[in-house]
mmCIF file of C-alpha atoms in Angstrom:
data_model
loop_
_atom_site.group_PDB
_atom_site.id
_atom_site.type_symbol
_atom_site.label_atom_id
_atom_site.label_comp_id
_atom_site.label_asym_id
_atom_site.label_seq_id
_atom_site.Cartn_x
_atom_site.Cartn_y
_atom_site.Cartn_z
ATOM 1 C CA MET A 1 101.650 62.071 141.774
ATOM 2 C CA ASN A 2 100.167 64.773 139.586
ATOM 3 C CA LEU A 3 97.168 65.855 141.850
ATOM 4 C CA LYS A 4 100.034 67.186 143.615
ATOM 5 C CA LYS A 5 101.897 69.571 141.217
ATOM 6 C CA SER A 6 98.036 71.175 139.826
ATOM 7 C CA LYS A 7 97.912 71.760 143.416
ATOM 8 C CA ILE A 8 101.381 73.511 143.682
ATOM 9 C CA GLU A 9 100.828 75.016 140.359
ATOM 10 C CA ARG A 10 97.432 76.131 141.071
ATOM 11 C CA VAL A 11 99.374 78.135 144.657
ATOM 12 C CA LYS A 12 102.259 79.295 142.672
ATOM 13 C CA TRP A 13 99.335 81.078 140.419
ATOM 14 C CA ILE A 14 97.428 81.980 143.746
ATOM 15 C CA ILE A 15 100.730 83.701 144.632
ATOM 16 C CA ALA A 16 101.821 84.866 141.641
ATOM 17 C CA ALA A 17 98.203 87.329 141.615
ATOM 18 C CA VAL A 18 98.362 88.301 144.960
ATOM 19 C CA VAL A 19 101.906 89.803 144.005
ATOM 20 C CA ILE A 20 101.326 91.763 140.783
ATOM 21 C CA ILE A 21 97.941 93.388 142.370
ATOM 22 C CA ALA A 22 99.510 94.016 145.641
ATOM 23 C CA LEU A 23 101.732 95.763 142.870
ATOM 24 C CA TYR A 24 98.239 96.736 140.758
ATOM 25 C CA VAL A 25 97.924 99.117 144.671
ATOM 26 C CA TRP A 26 100.916 99.701 145.408
ATOM 27 C CA SER A 27 101.538 101.819 142.137
ATOM 28 C CA PHE A 28 98.108 103.336 142.343
ATOM 29 C CA SER A 29 98.620 105.078 145.730
ATOM 30 C CA GLY A 30 101.053 106.525 145.029
ATOM 31 C CA ILE A 31 99.426 108.408 142.098
ATOM 32 C CA PRO A 32 98.357 112.415 143.751
ATOM 33 C CA LEU A 33 94.489 111.819 142.393
ATOM 34 C CA THR A 34 94.344 115.235 144.452
ATOM 35 C CA LYS A 35 96.109 117.354 141.620
ATOM 36 C CA ILE A 36 93.185 116.072 139.107
ATOM 37 C CA GLN A 37 91.568 118.954 137.965
ATOM 38 C CA GLY A 38 88.208 119.898 139.163
ATOM 39 C CA SER A 39 87.500 120.743 134.855
ATOM 40 C CA ALA A 40 88.549 117.144 133.607
ATOM 41 C CA GLY A 41 85.745 115.285 134.320
ATOM 42 C CA GLN A 42 83.569 117.774 132.157
ATOM 43 C CA VAL A 43 85.998 118.105 129.367
ATOM 44 C CA SER A 44 85.960 114.370 128.813
ATOM 45 C CA VAL A 45 82.326 114.934 128.786
ATOM 46 C CA SER A 46 82.582 117.347 126.719
ATOM 47 C CA ILE A 47 84.624 115.578 124.045
ATOM 48 C CA PHE A 48 82.183 112.069 124.735
ATOM 49 C CA ASN A 49 79.871 114.597 123.186
ATOM 50 C CA GLY A 50 82.184 115.893 120.349
ATOM 51 C CA ILE A 51 83.128 112.365 119.239
ATOM 52 C CA ILE A 52 78.770 111.616 119.207
ATOM 53 C CA HIS A 53 77.811 114.896 117.632
ATOM 54 C CA PRO A 54 81.053 115.849 115.523
ATOM 55 C CA ASP A 55 80.628 118.660 112.709
ATOM 56 C CA TRP A 56 80.590 116.864 109.250
ATOM 57 C CA ALA A 57 80.513 120.052 107.974
ATOM 58 C CA TYR A 58 84.627 120.217 108.305
ATOM 59 C CA VAL A 59 85.010 116.866 106.890
ATOM 60 C CA TYR A 60 85.298 118.665 103.743
ATOM 61 C CA ASN A 61 84.899 122.315 102.009
ATOM 62 C CA GLY A 62 87.291 122.536 99.574
ATOM 63 C CA SER A 63 90.373 125.155 101.402
ATOM 64 C CA GLY A 64 92.171 122.959 101.751
ATOM 65 C CA GLU A 65 92.421 123.129 105.504
ATOM 66 C CA ASP A 66 89.820 120.252 105.664
ATOM 67 C CA MET A 67 89.862 117.569 108.107
ATOM 68 C CA VAL A 68 90.693 115.557 104.812
ATOM 69 C CA SER A 69 93.275 118.197 103.227
ATOM 70 C CA GLU A 70 94.495 116.975 106.677
ATOM 71 C CA LEU A 71 94.047 113.978 106.374
ATOM 72 C CA VAL A 72 96.298 113.770 102.927
ATOM 73 C CA ILE A 73 99.651 115.716 104.288
ATOM 74 C CA THR A 74 99.375 113.819 107.611
ATOM 75 C CA LEU A 75 99.796 110.226 105.863
ATOM 76 C CA ALA A 76 102.323 112.445 102.614
ATOM 77 C CA ILE A 77 103.983 112.523 106.248
ATOM 78 C CA ALA A 78 104.088 109.225 107.116
ATOM 79 C CA PHE A 79 104.484 108.352 103.572
ATOM 80 C CA LEU A 80 107.364 110.346 102.909
ATOM 81 C CA GLY A 81 109.622 110.026 106.096
ATOM 82 C CA THR A 82 108.759 105.784 105.687
ATOM 83 C CA ILE A 83 110.174 105.685 102.305
ATOM 84 C CA ILE A 84 113.308 108.543 103.341
ATOM 85 C CA SER A 85 114.093 105.722 106.568
ATOM 86 C CA ALA A 86 114.140 103.167 104.179
ATOM 87 C CA VAL A 87 116.579 103.894 101.341
ATOM 88 C CA LEU A 88 118.949 105.515 104.383
ATOM 89 C CA SER A 89 117.943 102.461 106.429
ATOM 90 C CA VAL A 90 119.836 99.676 103.944
ATOM 91 C CA PRO A 91 123.386 100.576 104.146
ATOM 92 C CA PHE A 92 122.656 101.461 108.354
ATOM 93 C CA ALA A 93 121.676 97.822 108.346
ATOM 94 C CA PHE A 94 124.255 95.947 106.549
ATOM 95 C CA PHE A 95 127.120 98.060 108.463
ATOM 96 C CA ALA A 96 125.423 96.907 111.863
ATOM 97 C CA ALA A 97 124.522 93.099 110.960
ATOM 98 C CA GLN A 98 126.650 90.910 112.525
ATOM 99 C CA THR A 99 127.932 87.815 109.195
ATOM 100 C CA LYS A 100 130.937 86.731 110.822
ATOM 101 C CA ASN A 101 130.183 83.945 112.966
ATOM 102 C CA SER A 102 132.018 85.720 116.151
ATOM 103 C CA MET A 103 130.736 86.792 119.899
ATOM 104 C CA PHE A 104 132.211 90.957 119.371
ATOM 105 C CA HIS A 105 132.362 92.293 115.677
ATOM 106 C CA PRO A 106 133.893 96.194 116.263
ATOM 107 C CA ARG A 107 131.954 97.196 112.841
ATOM 108 C CA SER A 108 128.693 95.593 113.890
ATOM 109 C CA THR A 109 128.978 96.429 117.496
ATOM 110 C CA ILE A 110 129.595 100.287 116.091
ATOM 111 C CA GLY A 111 126.628 100.163 114.326
ATOM 112 C CA LYS A 112 124.138 98.703 115.631
ATOM 113 C CA PHE A 113 125.359 101.643 118.789
ATOM 114 C CA LEU A 114 124.410 103.580 116.251
ATOM 115 C CA LEU A 115 121.394 102.722 115.681
ATOM 116 C CA THR A 116 119.847 102.736 119.472
ATOM 117 C CA ALA A 117 121.264 106.443 119.806
ATOM 118 C CA ILE A 118 118.946 107.399 116.568
ATOM 119 C CA ARG A 119 116.148 105.436 117.668
ATOM 120 C CA ALA A 120 116.544 106.935 121.362
ATOM 121 C CA PHE A 121 115.318 110.430 120.246
ATOM 122 C CA PRO A 122 111.914 110.042 120.332
ATOM 123 C CA GLU A 123 109.955 111.876 117.240
ATOM 124 C CA ILE A 124 108.068 114.042 118.960
ATOM 125 C CA VAL A 125 111.628 116.064 120.695
ATOM 126 C CA LEU A 126 113.226 115.151 116.625
ATOM 127 C CA ALA A 127 110.226 117.683 115.427
ATOM 128 C CA ILE A 128 110.398 120.038 117.781
ATOM 129 C CA MET A 129 114.400 120.532 116.912
ATOM 130 C CA PHE A 130 114.454 120.305 113.177
ATOM 131 C CA ILE A 131 110.985 123.157 113.838
ATOM 132 C CA LYS A 132 113.301 124.817 115.402
ATOM 133 C CA ALA A 133 115.783 124.676 112.084
ATOM 134 C CA VAL A 134 113.573 124.077 109.377
ATOM 135 C CA GLY A 135 110.343 126.335 110.486
ATOM 136 C CA PRO A 136 107.062 124.767 111.656
ATOM 137 C CA GLY A 137 105.433 122.108 108.848
ATOM 138 C CA SER A 138 105.030 119.480 107.589
ATOM 139 C CA PHE A 139 108.986 119.293 106.607
ATOM 140 C CA ALA A 140 109.955 118.686 109.886
ATOM 141 C CA GLY A 141 107.234 116.298 110.033
ATOM 142 C CA VAL A 142 109.015 114.309 107.520
ATOM 143 C CA LEU A 143 112.641 115.059 108.908
ATOM 144 C CA ALA A 144 111.064 113.225 112.430
ATOM 145 C CA ILE A 145 109.461 110.889 111.873
ATOM 146 C CA GLY A 146 112.693 110.093 108.822
ATOM 147 C CA VAL A 147 115.533 109.833 110.855
ATOM 148 C CA HIS A 148 113.297 108.114 113.944
ATOM 149 C CA SER A 149 112.607 105.493 111.249
ATOM 150 C CA VAL A 150 116.333 104.944 110.906
ATOM 151 C CA GLY A 151 117.124 103.351 113.834
ATOM 152 C CA MET A 152 113.676 101.834 114.462
ATOM 153 C CA LEU A 153 114.015 99.898 109.817
ATOM 154 C CA GLY A 154 117.350 99.625 110.183
ATOM 155 C CA LYS A 155 117.423 97.538 113.348
ATOM 156 C CA LEU A 156 115.254 95.273 111.880
ATOM 157 C CA PHE A 157 116.508 94.981 108.890
ATOM 158 C CA SER A 158 120.098 94.094 110.375
ATOM 159 C CA GLU A 159 117.980 91.775 112.458
ATOM 160 C CA ALA A 160 116.839 89.824 108.691
ATOM 161 C CA ILE A 161 119.973 90.414 107.436
ATOM 162 C CA GLU A 162 121.900 88.078 110.345
ATOM 163 C CA GLU A 163 119.021 85.790 110.285
ATOM 164 C CA MET A 164 119.244 84.889 106.366
ATOM 165 C CA ASP A 165 119.957 81.006 104.522
ATOM 166 C CA ARG A 166 123.869 81.908 103.679
ATOM 167 C CA SER A 167 123.661 79.085 101.039
ATOM 168 C CA ALA A 168 123.028 80.580 98.471
ATOM 169 C CA GLU A 169 125.886 83.521 98.805
ATOM 170 C CA VAL A 170 128.563 80.907 99.632
ATOM 171 C CA ALA A 171 127.389 78.668 95.996
ATOM 172 C CA ILE A 172 127.428 81.509 93.793
ATOM 173 C CA GLU A 173 131.242 82.666 96.263
ATOM 174 C CA ALA A 174 132.532 78.996 95.367
ATOM 175 C CA ASP A 175 131.699 79.376 91.208
ATOM 176 C CA GLY A 176 133.318 82.620 90.623
ATOM 177 C CA GLY A 177 130.946 84.949 91.507
ATOM 178 C CA THR A 178 131.744 88.849 92.656
ATOM 179 C CA LYS A 179 130.308 90.304 95.026
ATOM 180 C CA TRP A 180 127.840 92.511 93.547
ATOM 181 C CA GLN A 181 127.022 89.457 91.740
ATOM 182 C CA ILE A 182 126.210 87.619 95.512
ATOM 183 C CA PHE A 183 123.983 91.461 96.939
ATOM 184 C CA ARG A 184 122.091 90.886 93.821
ATOM 185 C CA ILE A 185 121.314 87.251 92.705
ATOM 186 C CA ALA A 186 121.399 86.581 96.579
ATOM 187 C CA THR A 187 120.894 88.251 99.006
ATOM 188 C CA MET A 188 118.606 91.330 97.601
ATOM 189 C CA PRO A 189 115.724 88.994 96.295
ATOM 190 C CA GLN A 190 115.607 87.121 100.012
ATOM 191 C CA ILE A 191 115.904 90.323 102.018
ATOM 192 C CA LEU A 192 114.386 91.899 100.299
ATOM 193 C CA PRO A 193 110.631 90.854 101.058
ATOM 194 C CA GLU A 194 110.997 91.073 104.453
ATOM 195 C CA LEU A 195 112.814 95.007 104.026
ATOM 196 C CA VAL A 196 109.095 95.594 102.564
ATOM 197 C CA SER A 197 106.538 94.109 105.011
ATOM 198 C CA TYR A 198 108.701 95.933 108.086
ATOM 199 C CA THR A 199 108.160 98.996 106.021
ATOM 200 C CA LEU A 200 104.848 98.831 106.383
ATOM 201 C CA TYR A 201 104.504 97.862 109.148
ATOM 202 C CA ARG A 202 106.491 101.094 110.262
ATOM 203 C CA PHE A 203 104.731 103.679 107.721
ATOM 204 C CA GLU A 204 101.876 101.523 110.038
ATOM 205 C CA ILE A 205 102.962 102.997 113.306
ATOM 206 C CA SER A 206 104.377 106.042 111.413
ATOM 207 C CA VAL A 207 101.163 107.301 110.087
ATOM 208 C CA ARG A 208 100.144 107.423 114.056
ATOM 209 C CA SER A 209 103.258 109.329 114.893
ATOM 210 C CA ALA A 210 102.238 111.875 112.105
ATOM 211 C CA SER A 211 98.890 112.602 113.710
ATOM 212 C CA ILE A 212 99.985 113.733 116.831
ATOM 213 C CA LEU A 213 103.896 115.700 115.658
ATOM 214 C CA GLY A 214 100.940 118.425 114.995
ATOM 215 C CA LEU A 215 100.470 119.519 118.321
ATOM 216 C CA VAL A 216 103.877 120.238 118.581
ATOM 217 C CA GLY A 217 103.886 122.406 114.813
ATOM 218 C CA ALA A 218 104.765 119.555 112.446
ATOM 219 C CA GLY A 219 102.108 119.356 110.221
ATOM 220 C CA GLY A 220 99.265 117.052 110.081
ATOM 221 C CA ILE A 221 95.672 116.473 111.553
ATOM 222 C CA GLY A 222 97.030 117.341 115.144
ATOM 223 C CA THR A 223 97.070 121.055 114.412
ATOM 224 C CA PRO A 224 93.635 121.658 113.697
ATOM 225 C CA MET A 225 93.022 119.332 116.444
ATOM 226 C CA MET A 226 95.378 121.224 118.457
ATOM 227 C CA PHE A 227 93.767 124.648 117.945
ATOM 228 C CA ALA A 228 90.239 122.691 118.126
ATOM 229 C CA LEU A 229 91.066 122.096 121.513
ATOM 230 C CA GLN A 230 92.122 125.402 123.036
ATOM 231 C CA THR A 231 89.431 126.602 121.980
ATOM 232 C CA ARG A 232 87.009 123.706 122.564
ATOM 233 C CA ASP A 233 85.605 123.393 119.693
ATOM 234 C CA TRP A 234 84.415 120.258 120.644
ATOM 235 C CA SER A 235 82.476 118.718 117.554
ATOM 236 C CA LYS A 236 85.289 119.553 115.480
ATOM 237 C CA THR A 237 87.939 117.280 117.839
ATOM 238 C CA GLY A 238 85.412 114.885 117.880
ATOM 239 C CA ILE A 239 85.065 114.665 113.981
ATOM 240 C CA ILE A 240 89.615 115.215 113.726
ATOM 241 C CA LEU A 241 88.853 112.157 116.085
ATOM 242 C CA LEU A 242 86.388 110.040 114.413
ATOM 243 C CA GLY A 243 89.268 110.332 111.265
ATOM 244 C CA ILE A 244 92.235 109.568 112.529
ATOM 245 C CA VAL A 245 89.767 106.203 113.915
ATOM 246 C CA ALA A 246 89.108 105.598 110.343
ATOM 247 C CA MET A 247 92.386 106.038 108.765
ATOM 248 C CA VAL A 248 94.661 104.414 110.768
ATOM 249 C CA LEU A 249 91.663 101.695 110.115
ATOM 250 C CA ALA A 250 91.859 101.641 107.390
ATOM 251 C CA ILE A 251 95.952 102.370 106.689
ATOM 252 C CA ASP A 252 96.443 99.227 109.214
ATOM 253 C CA SER A 253 94.209 96.739 107.093
ATOM 254 C CA LEU A 254 95.222 97.247 104.219
ATOM 255 C CA SER A 255 99.287 97.420 105.563
ATOM 256 C CA THR A 256 98.130 93.616 107.201
ATOM 257 C CA TYR A 257 96.991 92.825 103.734
ATOM 258 C CA LEU A 258 100.277 93.776 101.875
ATOM 259 C CA ARG A 259 102.036 91.935 104.220
ATOM 260 C CA ARG A 260 100.524 88.241 104.337
ATOM 261 C CA LYS A 261 100.864 89.370 100.612
ATOM 262 C CA LEU A 262 104.498 89.313 100.591
ATOM 263 C CA ILE A 263 105.135 86.400 102.826
#
């Protein structure tokens, strides 16, 4: 009997593998490979050569426009955008959290809809919109990351609120505690580690986003990378890419360490 089941499972896996391979073949067959530029291979080789032979002089030269300075600006954009969104997400999260034992709650439904609508706009689209409103530069990048992150953090925060243990709240309420006392003594101490953990995780993503937003003029390391690509300065492109990779790895490692300490 077990042997028969094993054969059936093996056949199922083979069928699933064949279907997946067929889907991949069908998907790639629709890619218009004829539209790939003839210089694509040469450009790829040039970028790879730039990574191998980076422009080390661009790392830091004291001009304020070197790689280190731009990376610091990128980190500042990501940090400010994340902090702004973390503060604004708290009231949104409590508004969207469904704390009643019911299938439908108007307040929670409206809150979840608002958070979904906010995060529906990608950061790069928001950056272009804010550039039109406040002009190009880091401020537009901070606003783009801040607004988009409200939708993401608000969703995560609301889920943390929904899943929290409410026994402490019930006990304080039964003892005659006010709503502020319940919030200060029972609610916030319980969910705060998760809120900080989610904020750190969002900061990791914001660092990557801030590196890209400069391509549309929203400040950060993306702006000199765009100019380097346009002028075909592959050595500078290479050192910028290496700098971005090093920065992202360092932030991810630090954030992971801090989140493990919190939870």
